[in-house]
Amino acid sequence: GEVPLLLGLDKYKKDITTDHLKAFCAAFGTTAASPLIHIAGITPEAMDPTDVDVFIKNCQGRTKEITVQALEETFRILDQQQQKKNYPETISSTVKDDSQNIDWISLGNPHLSLSECDELLRLFET
């Protein structure tokens, strides 16, 4: 199949961590038609601007621009807390109210990296 090329994140390269890439690629790989994505200027296959230009030319106009507004709208639609407020009957949950205690949470590998576990520990300790 075809592998998409994501453009526009290279200007944030110094802020993007391997944890960010892991989370993005895991979500993308489980929800998209392709199990792989190239990110211009960030992933190994799309580091060279010449290669990126070739990828773009091979797209032959099959592109989709994703704006900040579109991302915000998608988040709003998918935000269950907002849905719970607007459409409480559509959210099925075993928790009937927000006052119930959580008895158990399981976090760990492969879902959290070592640095994410360290950050979680730091948050609990403060």
Backbone as JSON, one array per atom type, in Angstrom:
{
  "sequence": "GEVPLLLGLDKYKKDITTDHLKAFCAAFGTTAASPLIHIAGITPEAMDPTDVDVFIKNCQGRTKEITVQALEETFRILDQQQQKKNYPETISSTVKDDSQNIDWISLGNPHLSLSECDELLRLFET",
  "N": [[0.82, -1.19, 0.0], [0.17, 2.33, 0.01], [2.25, 4.78, 1.59], [1.73, 7.39, 3.74], [2.92, 10.82, 3.79], [3.76, 13.11, 6.16], [3.79, 16.52, 6.47], [5.27, 19.56, 7.74], [5.88, 19.36, 10.43], [8.55, 19.45, 10.89], [9.65, 21.85, 11.76], [9.3, 21.74, 14.45], [11.03, 19.9, 15.33], [13.08, 19.81, 17.32], [11.6, 19.72, 19.61], [10.16, 17.39, 19.54], [9.89, 14.25, 20.88], [11.07, 10.83, 21.25], [9.09, 9.52, 22.61], [6.83, 11.03, 21.9], [6.75, 10.4, 19.15], [6.37, 7.63, 19.31], [3.82, 7.45, 20.5], [2.26, 8.83, 18.6], [2.71, 7.32, 16.24], [1.83, 4.8, 17.04], [-0.9, 5.25, 17.46], [-1.6, 6.1, 14.9], [-0.93, 3.84, 13.37], [-2.8, 1.98, 14.23], [-5.23, 3.01, 13.52], [-5.28, 3.97, 10.95], [-5.23, 3.53, 7.33], [-2.77, 2.72, 6.53], [0.01, 1.05, 7.95], [2.23, 2.49, 8.48], [4.02, 5.6, 8.53], [5.58, 8.43, 7.05], [7.41, 11.17, 8.31], [8.21, 14.25, 7.39], [11.5, 15.39, 7.63], [11.87, 14.28, 10.11], [11.35, 11.43, 10.61], [13.43, 8.6, 9.79], [13.31, 7.8, 7.02], [12.51, 10.06, 5.74], [14.23, 12.2, 6.05], [15.99, 13.51, 4.31], [15.73, 16.33, 2.31], [15.59, 16.14, -0.49], [14.63, 13.55, -0.94], [12.13, 13.88, 0.25], [10.98, 15.73, -1.51], [10.75, 14.07, -3.76], [8.9, 12.19, -2.77], [6.69, 13.9, -2.5], [6.22, 14.69, -5.18], [5.5, 12.2, -6.2], [3.03, 11.9, -5.07], [1.2, 13.03, -6.71], [-0.76, 15.1, -6.55], [-2.53, 14.07, -4.71], [-3.35, 15.06, -1.93], [-3.94, 16.22, 1.43], [-4.81, 18.83, 3.42], [-4.39, 19.53, 6.79], [-5.69, 21.48, 9.17], [-5.14, 23.58, 12.09], [-7.58, 24.32, 13.13], [-9.22, 22.23, 12.2], [-8.13, 20.1, 13.62], [-8.71, 20.93, 16.25], [-11.51, 20.87, 16.14], [-11.93, 18.13, 15.69], [-10.89, 17.12, 18.09], [-12.73, 18.25, 19.86], [-15.06, 16.91, 19.09], [-14.37, 14.28, 19.72], [-13.85, 14.39, 22.42], [-14.66, 12.97, 25.31], [-15.46, 13.97, 27.79], [-16.65, 16.39, 27.17], [-18.7, 15.43, 25.55], [-20.08, 13.97, 27.44], [-21.16, 15.99, 28.99], [-22.82, 17.27, 27.13], [-24.3, 15.2, 25.91], [-25.27, 13.1, 27.83], [-26.56, 10.63, 27.78], [-25.39, 9.21, 25.74], [-22.93, 8.29, 26.48], [-21.58, 5.46, 27.62], [-20.86, 4.0, 30.67], [-19.31, 2.41, 33.46], [-18.96, 3.83, 35.69], [-20.97, 5.74, 37.62], [-21.09, 8.26, 38.74], [-18.97, 11.15, 39.3], [-17.82, 11.02, 41.8], [-16.98, 8.55, 42.62], [-14.38, 6.35, 43.71], [-11.32, 5.38, 42.16], [-10.23, 2.14, 41.84], [-8.14, 0.65, 40.72], [-5.44, 0.99, 38.5], [-3.7, 0.15, 35.65], [-0.58, 0.51, 34.37], [2.12, 0.55, 32.08], [4.76, -1.17, 30.31], [4.09, -2.19, 26.99], [3.04, 0.3, 26.78], [3.81, 2.58, 28.18], [6.83, 4.35, 28.09], [10.15, 4.15, 29.56], [10.93, 6.76, 30.26], [8.41, 7.96, 30.36], [7.26, 6.55, 32.49], [8.96, 7.44, 34.52], [8.27, 10.15, 34.53], [5.58, 9.96, 35.3], [5.9, 8.9, 37.88], [7.23, 11.09, 39.04], [5.15, 12.96, 39.0], [3.35, 11.78, 40.8], [4.82, 11.92, 43.13], [4.94, 14.59, 43.71]],
  "CA": [[0.0, 0.0, 0.0], [0.84, 3.62, 0.01], [2.66, 5.3, 2.89], [1.57, 8.84, 3.74], [4.0, 11.71, 4.21], [3.26, 14.22, 6.95], [4.65, 17.7, 6.33], [5.02, 20.7, 8.6], [6.32, 19.18, 11.82], [10.02, 19.56, 10.98], [10.03, 23.05, 12.52], [9.2, 21.38, 15.86], [11.89, 18.72, 15.5], [13.82, 19.82, 18.59], [10.66, 19.49, 20.7], [9.52, 16.09, 19.38], [10.67, 13.18, 21.52], [10.73, 9.48, 20.81], [7.79, 9.19, 23.21], [5.81, 11.63, 21.03], [6.68, 9.6, 17.93], [5.79, 6.34, 19.66], [2.38, 7.62, 20.7], [1.63, 9.18, 17.33], [2.77, 6.21, 15.28], [0.97, 3.72, 17.53], [-2.28, 5.64, 17.16], [-1.76, 6.11, 13.44], [-0.85, 2.47, 12.86], [-3.98, 1.2, 14.58], [-6.47, 3.63, 13.03], [-5.16, 4.41, 9.55], [-5.18, 2.48, 6.31], [-1.37, 2.33, 6.39], [0.63, 0.82, 9.25], [3.48, 3.24, 8.51], [3.93, 7.0, 8.09], [6.82, 9.2, 7.0], [7.25, 12.54, 8.79], [9.3, 14.99, 6.75], [12.5, 15.99, 8.5], [11.88, 13.67, 11.43], [11.57, 9.98, 10.54], [14.64, 8.31, 9.0], [13.08, 7.7, 5.57], [12.12, 11.37, 5.2], [15.15, 13.22, 6.56], [16.61, 14.21, 3.19], [14.75, 17.14, 1.58], [15.46, 15.64, -1.87], [13.72, 12.41, -0.86], [10.8, 14.42, 0.55], [10.48, 16.27, -2.78], [10.35, 12.93, -4.6], [7.65, 11.68, -2.19], [5.62, 14.85, -2.82], [5.93, 14.56, -6.62], [4.82, 10.92, -6.4], [1.65, 12.0, -4.58], [0.4, 13.44, -7.88], [-1.91, 15.91, -6.16], [-3.37, 13.43, -3.69], [-2.93, 15.64, -0.66], [-4.98, 16.68, 2.34], [-4.29, 19.77, 4.4], [-5.02, 19.43, 8.1], [-5.49, 22.76, 9.85], [-5.3, 23.59, 13.54], [-9.02, 24.37, 13.38], [-9.74, 20.88, 11.99], [-7.69, 19.29, 14.76], [-9.5, 21.35, 17.41], [-12.87, 20.36, 15.95], [-11.87, 16.69, 15.91], [-10.74, 16.91, 19.53], [-14.01, 18.59, 20.48], [-16.0, 15.83, 18.78], [-13.96, 13.05, 20.38], [-13.66, 14.62, 23.85], [-15.77, 12.33, 26.01], [-15.97, 14.8, 28.87], [-17.58, 17.34, 26.56], [-19.87, 14.65, 25.13], [-20.8, 13.6, 28.65], [-21.93, 17.17, 29.39], [-23.83, 17.58, 26.13], [-25.11, 14.04, 25.57], [-24.95, 12.1, 28.85], [-27.15, 9.33, 27.47], [-24.6, 8.5, 24.73], [-21.68, 7.81, 27.07], [-21.81, 4.31, 28.5], [-19.76, 3.89, 31.63], [-19.64, 1.72, 34.7], [-18.91, 4.85, 36.74], [-22.23, 6.48, 37.54], [-20.86, 9.66, 39.09], [-17.55, 11.49, 39.38], [-17.32, 10.92, 43.16], [-16.49, 7.21, 42.92], [-12.94, 6.18, 43.73], [-10.72, 4.43, 41.22], [-9.6, 1.1, 42.63], [-6.97, 0.04, 40.11], [-4.99, 1.47, 37.2], [-2.54, -0.61, 35.2], [0.24, 1.25, 33.41], [3.42, -0.09, 31.92], [5.32, -1.48, 29.01], [4.75, -1.27, 26.08], [2.27, 1.53, 26.64], [4.6, 3.69, 28.7], [8.29, 4.18, 28.02], [10.81, 4.38, 30.83], [10.85, 8.18, 30.59], [7.03, 8.25, 30.74], [7.1, 6.02, 33.84], [9.66, 8.38, 35.4], [7.44, 11.37, 34.62], [4.41, 9.61, 36.1], [6.38, 8.82, 39.26], [7.49, 12.47, 39.49], [3.85, 13.59, 39.25], [2.78, 11.22, 42.02], [5.64, 12.32, 44.27], [4.8, 16.03, 44.02]],
  "C": [[0.85, 1.24, 0.0], [1.14, 4.06, 1.44], [2.53, 6.82, 2.86], [2.81, 9.58, 4.23], [3.38, 12.9, 4.93], [4.26, 15.36, 6.89], [4.32, 18.72, 7.41], [5.45, 20.54, 10.04], [7.82, 19.36, 11.99], [10.45, 20.8, 11.77], [9.95, 22.83, 14.03], [10.13, 20.23, 16.23], [12.59, 18.69, 16.86], [12.91, 19.55, 19.79], [10.01, 18.11, 20.66], [10.43, 15.01, 19.95], [10.29, 11.83, 20.92], [9.41, 9.03, 21.41], [6.64, 9.79, 22.39], [5.63, 10.79, 19.77], [6.03, 8.24, 18.19], [4.28, 6.44, 19.79], [1.68, 7.93, 19.39], [1.58, 7.99, 16.38], [1.92, 5.03, 15.74], [-0.49, 4.03, 17.22], [-2.54, 5.59, 15.66], [-1.83, 4.68, 12.9], [-2.08, 1.63, 13.17], [-5.27, 1.77, 14.01], [-6.43, 4.01, 11.56], [-5.11, 3.22, 8.6], [-3.75, 1.96, 6.1], [-0.77, 2.1, 7.77], [1.9, 1.65, 9.46], [3.22, 4.66, 8.05], [5.34, 7.58, 8.05], [6.5, 10.6, 7.51], [8.46, 13.31, 8.3], [10.2, 15.66, 7.78], [12.65, 15.34, 9.85], [12.14, 12.17, 11.37], [12.71, 9.69, 9.57], [14.43, 8.32, 7.49], [12.78, 9.05, 4.93], [12.99, 12.5, 5.74], [15.72, 14.09, 5.45], [15.56, 15.0, 2.42], [14.55, 16.69, 0.13], [14.5, 14.45, -1.91], [12.29, 12.88, -0.61], [10.19, 15.0, -0.72], [10.01, 15.17, -3.72], [9.04, 12.34, -4.09], [6.48, 12.59, -2.61], [5.23, 14.75, -4.29], [5.17, 13.27, -6.91], [3.38, 10.93, -5.9], [0.69, 12.39, -5.7], [-0.88, 14.15, -7.48], [-2.81, 15.29, -5.12], [-2.89, 13.9, -2.32], [-4.15, 16.06, 0.15], [-4.33, 17.6, 3.34], [-5.09, 19.64, 5.69], [-4.68, 20.7, 8.86], [-5.62, 22.59, 11.37], [-6.79, 23.57, 13.89], [-9.64, 22.98, 13.21], [-9.35, 19.96, 13.14], [-8.49, 19.63, 16.02], [-10.93, 20.82, 17.32], [-12.91, 18.86, 16.18], [-11.75, 16.38, 17.39], [-12.06, 17.18, 20.24], [-15.02, 17.46, 20.28], [-15.66, 14.58, 19.59], [-13.81, 13.17, 21.9], [-14.85, 14.08, 24.63], [-16.31, 13.18, 27.16], [-16.97, 15.82, 28.34], [-18.85, 16.62, 26.12], [-20.73, 14.3, 26.34], [-21.68, 14.76, 29.11], [-23.1, 17.41, 28.44], [-24.8, 16.44, 25.87], [-24.87, 12.92, 26.58], [-25.5, 10.71, 28.54], [-26.33, 8.55, 26.45], [-23.31, 7.92, 25.28], [-22.01, 6.66, 28.01], [-20.6, 4.16, 29.4], [-20.23, 3.1, 32.84], [-19.6, 2.69, 35.87], [-20.14, 5.72, 36.59], [-22.08, 7.94, 37.95], [-19.37, 9.88, 39.29], [-16.98, 11.33, 40.78], [-16.78, 9.53, 43.5], [-14.97, 7.16, 42.85], [-12.52, 5.19, 42.65], [-9.96, 3.41, 42.05], [-8.28, 0.61, 42.05], [-6.69, 0.68, 38.76], [-3.75, 0.67, 36.84], [-1.82, 0.18, 34.11], [1.56, 0.52, 33.27], [3.78, -0.34, 30.49], [4.36, -2.39, 28.25], [4.07, 0.09, 25.99], [3.02, 2.76, 27.16], [6.09, 3.37, 28.57], [8.88, 4.42, 29.4], [10.72, 5.85, 31.22], [9.43, 8.59, 30.98], [6.72, 7.71, 32.14], [7.78, 6.95, 34.86], [8.85, 9.65, 35.6], [6.2, 11.11, 35.47], [4.78, 9.53, 37.58], [6.61, 10.22, 39.83], [6.16, 13.17, 39.82], [3.2, 13.07, 40.52], [3.53, 11.7, 43.26], [5.48, 13.79, 44.63], [3.46, 16.36, 44.59]]
}
